[in-house]
Coordinates of C-alpha atoms in Angstrom, one line a residue:
M19 CA 128.4 121.7 96.9
V20 CA 131.7 119.9 97.7
W21 CA 132.3 119.1 101.4
D22 CA 135.8 118.2 102.6
I23 CA 135.4 114.6 103.5
L24 CA 138.1 114.7 106.1
S25 CA 136.5 117.7 108.0
V26 CA 133.2 115.9 108.0
C27 CA 134.9 112.9 109.6
G28 CA 136.4 115.1 112.3
W29 CA 140.0 115.3 111.0
P30 CA 141.9 118.6 110.6
V31 CA 143.0 119.2 107.0
A32 CA 146.6 119.8 106.2
G33 CA 147.2 123.4 105.2
S34 CA 144.0 124.6 106.9
R35 CA 144.0 128.0 108.5
D36 CA 141.6 127.1 111.3
D37 CA 142.5 128.8 114.6
P38 CA 142.7 126.9 116.8
P39 CA 143.2 123.8 114.7
M40 CA 140.7 121.0 115.0
E41 CA 141.7 118.3 117.4
P42 CA 141.6 114.9 115.6
P43 CA 139.6 112.0 117.2
R44 CA 141.8 109.5 119.1
V45 CA 139.8 106.5 117.8
T46 CA 138.1 106.5 114.4
L47 CA 136.1 103.5 113.3
L48 CA 135.5 102.9 109.6
Q49 CA 132.6 100.4 108.9
E50 CA 132.2 99.3 105.3
Q51 CA 129.3 97.3 103.9
S52 CA 129.6 94.8 101.1
G53 CA 129.9 96.5 97.7
V54 CA 132.0 99.4 98.9
D55 CA 135.8 99.7 99.6
G56 CA 136.9 102.3 102.3
S57 CA 140.6 102.1 101.4
F58 CA 140.3 105.4 99.6
L59 CA 139.5 107.1 103.0
L60 CA 142.4 105.4 104.7
A61 CA 144.8 106.7 102.0
M62 CA 143.4 110.2 102.4
L63 CA 143.8 110.0 106.2
M64 CA 147.4 108.8 105.8
T65 CA 148.5 111.4 103.4
N66 CA 146.8 114.2 105.3
H67 CA 148.4 113.2 108.6
L68 CA 151.9 113.0 107.0
K69 CA 151.5 116.3 105.2
Q70 CA 150.5 118.2 108.3
S71 CA 154.0 117.9 109.9
A72 CA 157.3 116.3 109.3
D73 CA 157.1 115.1 112.9
N74 CA 153.9 113.1 112.2
H75 CA 154.1 109.3 111.5
V76 CA 151.9 106.6 110.2
L77 CA 152.0 102.8 111.1
L78 CA 149.7 101.0 108.7
V79 CA 148.8 97.3 109.3
A80 CA 147.4 96.2 106.0
A81 CA 145.5 92.9 105.5
N82 CA 142.6 93.8 103.2
H83 CA 145.0 95.2 100.6
N84 CA 148.7 94.8 100.2
A85 CA 151.3 97.5 100.7
A86 CA 151.6 98.3 97.0
H87 CA 147.9 99.2 96.9
Y88 CA 148.3 101.9 99.5
T89 CA 151.6 103.3 98.2
A90 CA 149.9 103.6 94.8
A91 CA 146.9 105.3 96.3
C92 CA 149.0 107.8 98.2
Q93 CA 151.1 108.5 95.1
K94 CA 147.8 109.5 93.3
L95 CA 147.2 111.9 96.2
T96 CA 150.6 113.5 95.4
F97 CA 152.4 112.1 98.3
N98 CA 155.9 110.6 98.0
T99 CA 155.6 107.3 99.9
A100 CA 159.1 106.1 98.9
S101 CA 160.7 109.1 100.7
A102 CA 158.4 108.7 103.7
I103 CA 159.2 105.0 104.1
Q104 CA 163.0 105.7 103.7
T105 CA 162.9 108.3 106.5
G106 CA 160.7 106.2 108.8
Q107 CA 157.8 108.6 108.6
L108 CA 155.6 105.8 107.1
C109 CA 155.8 102.2 108.1
I110 CA 153.6 99.5 106.5
V111 CA 153.1 96.0 108.0
D112 CA 152.1 94.0 105.0
V113 CA 150.2 91.0 106.7
L114 CA 149.6 89.3 103.3
A115 CA 153.4 89.3 102.7
E116 CA 154.0 88.0 106.2
L117 CA 151.6 85.1 105.6
Y118 CA 153.3 84.3 102.3
A119 CA 156.7 84.4 103.9
S120 CA 155.6 82.1 106.7
G121 CA 154.5 79.4 104.2
G122 CA 151.1 79.3 106.0
S123 CA 152.5 78.6 109.5
L124 CA 151.1 81.9 110.9
G125 CA 147.6 81.6 112.3
S126 CA 145.4 84.4 113.6
P127 CA 146.8 84.3 117.2
E128 CA 150.4 84.4 115.9
L129 CA 149.6 87.2 113.5
L130 CA 147.8 89.4 116.3
Q131 CA 150.9 88.8 118.5
L132 CA 153.2 89.8 115.7
I133 CA 151.2 93.0 115.0
N134 CA 151.0 93.9 118.7
G135 CA 154.7 93.5 118.9
R136 CA 155.3 95.8 115.8
I137 CA 153.0 98.4 117.2
S138 CA 154.5 98.3 120.7
G139 CA 158.0 98.6 119.3
Y140 CA 157.1 101.6 117.2
D141 CA 158.1 104.4 119.4
K142 CA 157.6 107.4 117.2
R143 CA 155.5 110.3 118.5
N144 CA 152.5 111.8 116.8
T145 CA 151.7 108.4 115.2
L146 CA 148.5 107.5 113.4
I147 CA 147.9 103.7 113.7
I148 CA 145.8 102.2 111.0
V149 CA 144.5 98.6 111.1
D150 CA 142.9 97.3 108.0
D151 CA 140.8 95.1 108.4
L152 CA 140.0 93.7 111.7
T153 CA 137.5 91.1 110.4
F154 CA 140.4 89.4 108.5
Y155 CA 141.8 88.1 111.8
S156 CA 138.4 87.1 113.1
T157 CA 137.7 84.8 110.1
M158 CA 141.1 83.1 110.5
H159 CA 140.3 82.0 114.0
S160 CA 138.4 78.8 114.8
A161 CA 134.6 79.2 114.8
G162 CA 133.2 81.2 117.8
S163 CA 136.5 82.5 119.1
G164 CA 137.5 84.9 116.4
E165 CA 135.6 88.0 117.7
N166 CA 136.8 87.3 121.2
A167 CA 140.5 87.3 120.1
V168 CA 140.1 90.5 118.1
I169 CA 138.4 92.2 121.0
D170 CA 141.2 91.2 123.3
F171 CA 143.7 92.4 120.8
I172 CA 142.1 95.9 120.5
E173 CA 141.9 96.2 124.3
Q174 CA 145.7 95.4 124.5
L175 CA 146.3 97.9 121.7
L176 CA 144.5 100.6 123.6
H177 CA 146.4 99.8 126.7
T178 CA 149.7 99.9 124.8
T179 CA 149.0 103.3 123.3
T180 CA 147.4 104.9 126.4
A181 CA 150.7 106.4 127.5
A182 CA 151.3 107.9 124.1
H183 CA 148.8 110.7 124.1
H184 CA 149.7 111.9 120.7
H185 CA 148.8 108.6 119.1
R186 CA 145.6 108.3 117.0
M187 CA 144.0 105.1 115.7
V188 CA 141.8 104.2 112.7
L189 CA 140.2 100.8 112.8
K190 CA 138.4 99.4 109.7
V191 CA 135.8 96.6 109.9
N192 CA 133.3 94.9 107.8
A193 CA 129.8 95.8 108.9
S194 CA 128.2 92.4 108.1
E195 CA 125.7 91.0 110.6
C196 CA 128.0 88.1 111.4
Y197 CA 130.4 90.7 113.0
E198 CA 127.6 92.5 114.9
R199 CA 129.2 91.8 118.4
L200 CA 132.6 93.0 117.3
C201 CA 131.1 96.1 115.6
T202 CA 129.1 97.0 118.7
F203 CA 132.3 96.7 120.9
L204 CA 134.2 99.0 118.5
I205 CA 131.4 101.6 118.3
D206 CA 131.5 102.0 122.0
L207 CA 135.3 102.7 121.8
A208 CA 135.2 105.1 118.8
D209 CA 135.1 108.9 119.1
V210 CA 134.0 109.0 115.5
T211 CA 132.2 106.2 113.5
V212 CA 132.2 106.5 109.7
S213 CA 130.0 104.1 107.8
L214 CA 130.3 103.5 104.1
G215 CA 127.4 101.8 102.2
P216 CA 126.3 101.2 98.6
L217 CA 123.4 103.2 97.1
P218 CA 120.1 101.6 98.1
S219 CA 118.7 102.1 94.6
G220 CA 121.5 100.2 93.0
S221 CA 124.6 101.3 91.0
F222 CA 124.8 104.8 89.6
R223 CA 127.9 105.9 87.6
E224 CA 127.8 109.4 89.1
L225 CA 128.2 108.1 92.7
D226 CA 130.0 105.3 94.4
G227 CA 128.0 105.2 97.8
I228 CA 126.8 106.8 100.9
L229 CA 129.0 108.0 103.9
T230 CA 127.5 108.5 107.3
V231 CA 129.5 110.1 110.2
H232 CA 128.5 109.8 113.9
R233 CA 130.6 111.7 116.5
K234 CA 130.5 111.0 120.2
Q235 CA 129.2 114.0 122.2
S236 CA 132.2 115.8 123.7
A237 CA 130.0 116.9 126.6
Y238 CA 129.3 113.2 127.5
P239 CA 132.5 111.4 126.8
L240 CA 131.6 108.4 128.9
M241 CA 128.2 107.9 127.3
S242 CA 128.9 106.3 124.0
A243 CA 125.1 106.2 123.2
V244 CA 125.0 110.0 123.2
R245 CA 126.1 111.1 119.8
E246 CA 125.8 114.2 117.7
Q247 CA 123.3 114.1 114.9
S248 CA 124.8 112.1 112.0
K249 CA 126.0 113.7 108.8
T250 CA 125.3 111.9 105.6
L251 CA 126.9 112.5 102.2
L252 CA 127.0 110.9 98.8
Y253 CA 130.4 110.4 97.4
K254 CA 132.3 109.7 94.2
V255 CA 136.0 108.5 94.2
H256 CA 138.2 110.0 91.4
D257 CA 141.9 109.3 90.8
R258 CA 143.1 112.3 92.7
M259 CA 140.2 113.5 94.7
V260 CA 136.9 112.5 96.3
R261 CA 133.8 114.6 95.5
T262 CA 130.9 114.8 97.9
Y263 CA 127.3 115.7 97.5
V264 CA 124.3 116.3 99.8
H265 CA 120.9 114.6 99.2
G266 CA 118.7 116.6 96.8
E267 CA 121.5 118.6 95.4
V268 CA 121.1 119.8 91.8
G269 CA 122.1 117.0 89.3
I270 CA 121.8 114.3 92.1
K271 CA 118.7 112.4 92.7
N272 CA 117.4 111.6 96.1
L273 CA 118.9 108.2 96.3

């Protein structure tokens, strides 16, 4: 059985005939453990959002990978990123390029201020804002203050985008224990939390990892601890698609 990975994550799929269409979550949190890379899911969310409507926009703040990585990933998903960048439908803030151009003069506080300014100045409607990866800025800060600075940045970001009701956010973070406080804060904010982890039994060429989705209960929006039962899938990333499997499926062992 192949489940659509975007639908499982709570996102409407471009070209879907659902009536009424699914309302995408305002804040999606992507947590990745060591040994897996969630950039494939970010590329899928980007291309899906842009394909839904010519009025949709994406602002990507890339630090875990550079801009070329994401443009190549979107090209594999049959989306013309060059045209989208030229028309302003897609904007990529390449943090690694900014660091290189600054000659090392930019620290985490200056980077966060720069990013906040770019996001605040991006006045396109129906924008999907993607920040990859928040833990990058935490490690650049002095010991003990990194998580606090990133939390302040996210609170400012949410305040900045509150008036823009059509804006959506996807935040990616490393789920290591050393970022436990930051992850707890982000989980409280997120409408949907997607966790990516390696197979507990070790590497397996037919699968890349396990994806678990937690959605906040719509009936209790102010109670972040009340969430729908999680959905867990096994997944394999191919060049032009992602295949998903359920535990116990024929040909897949209970891993």
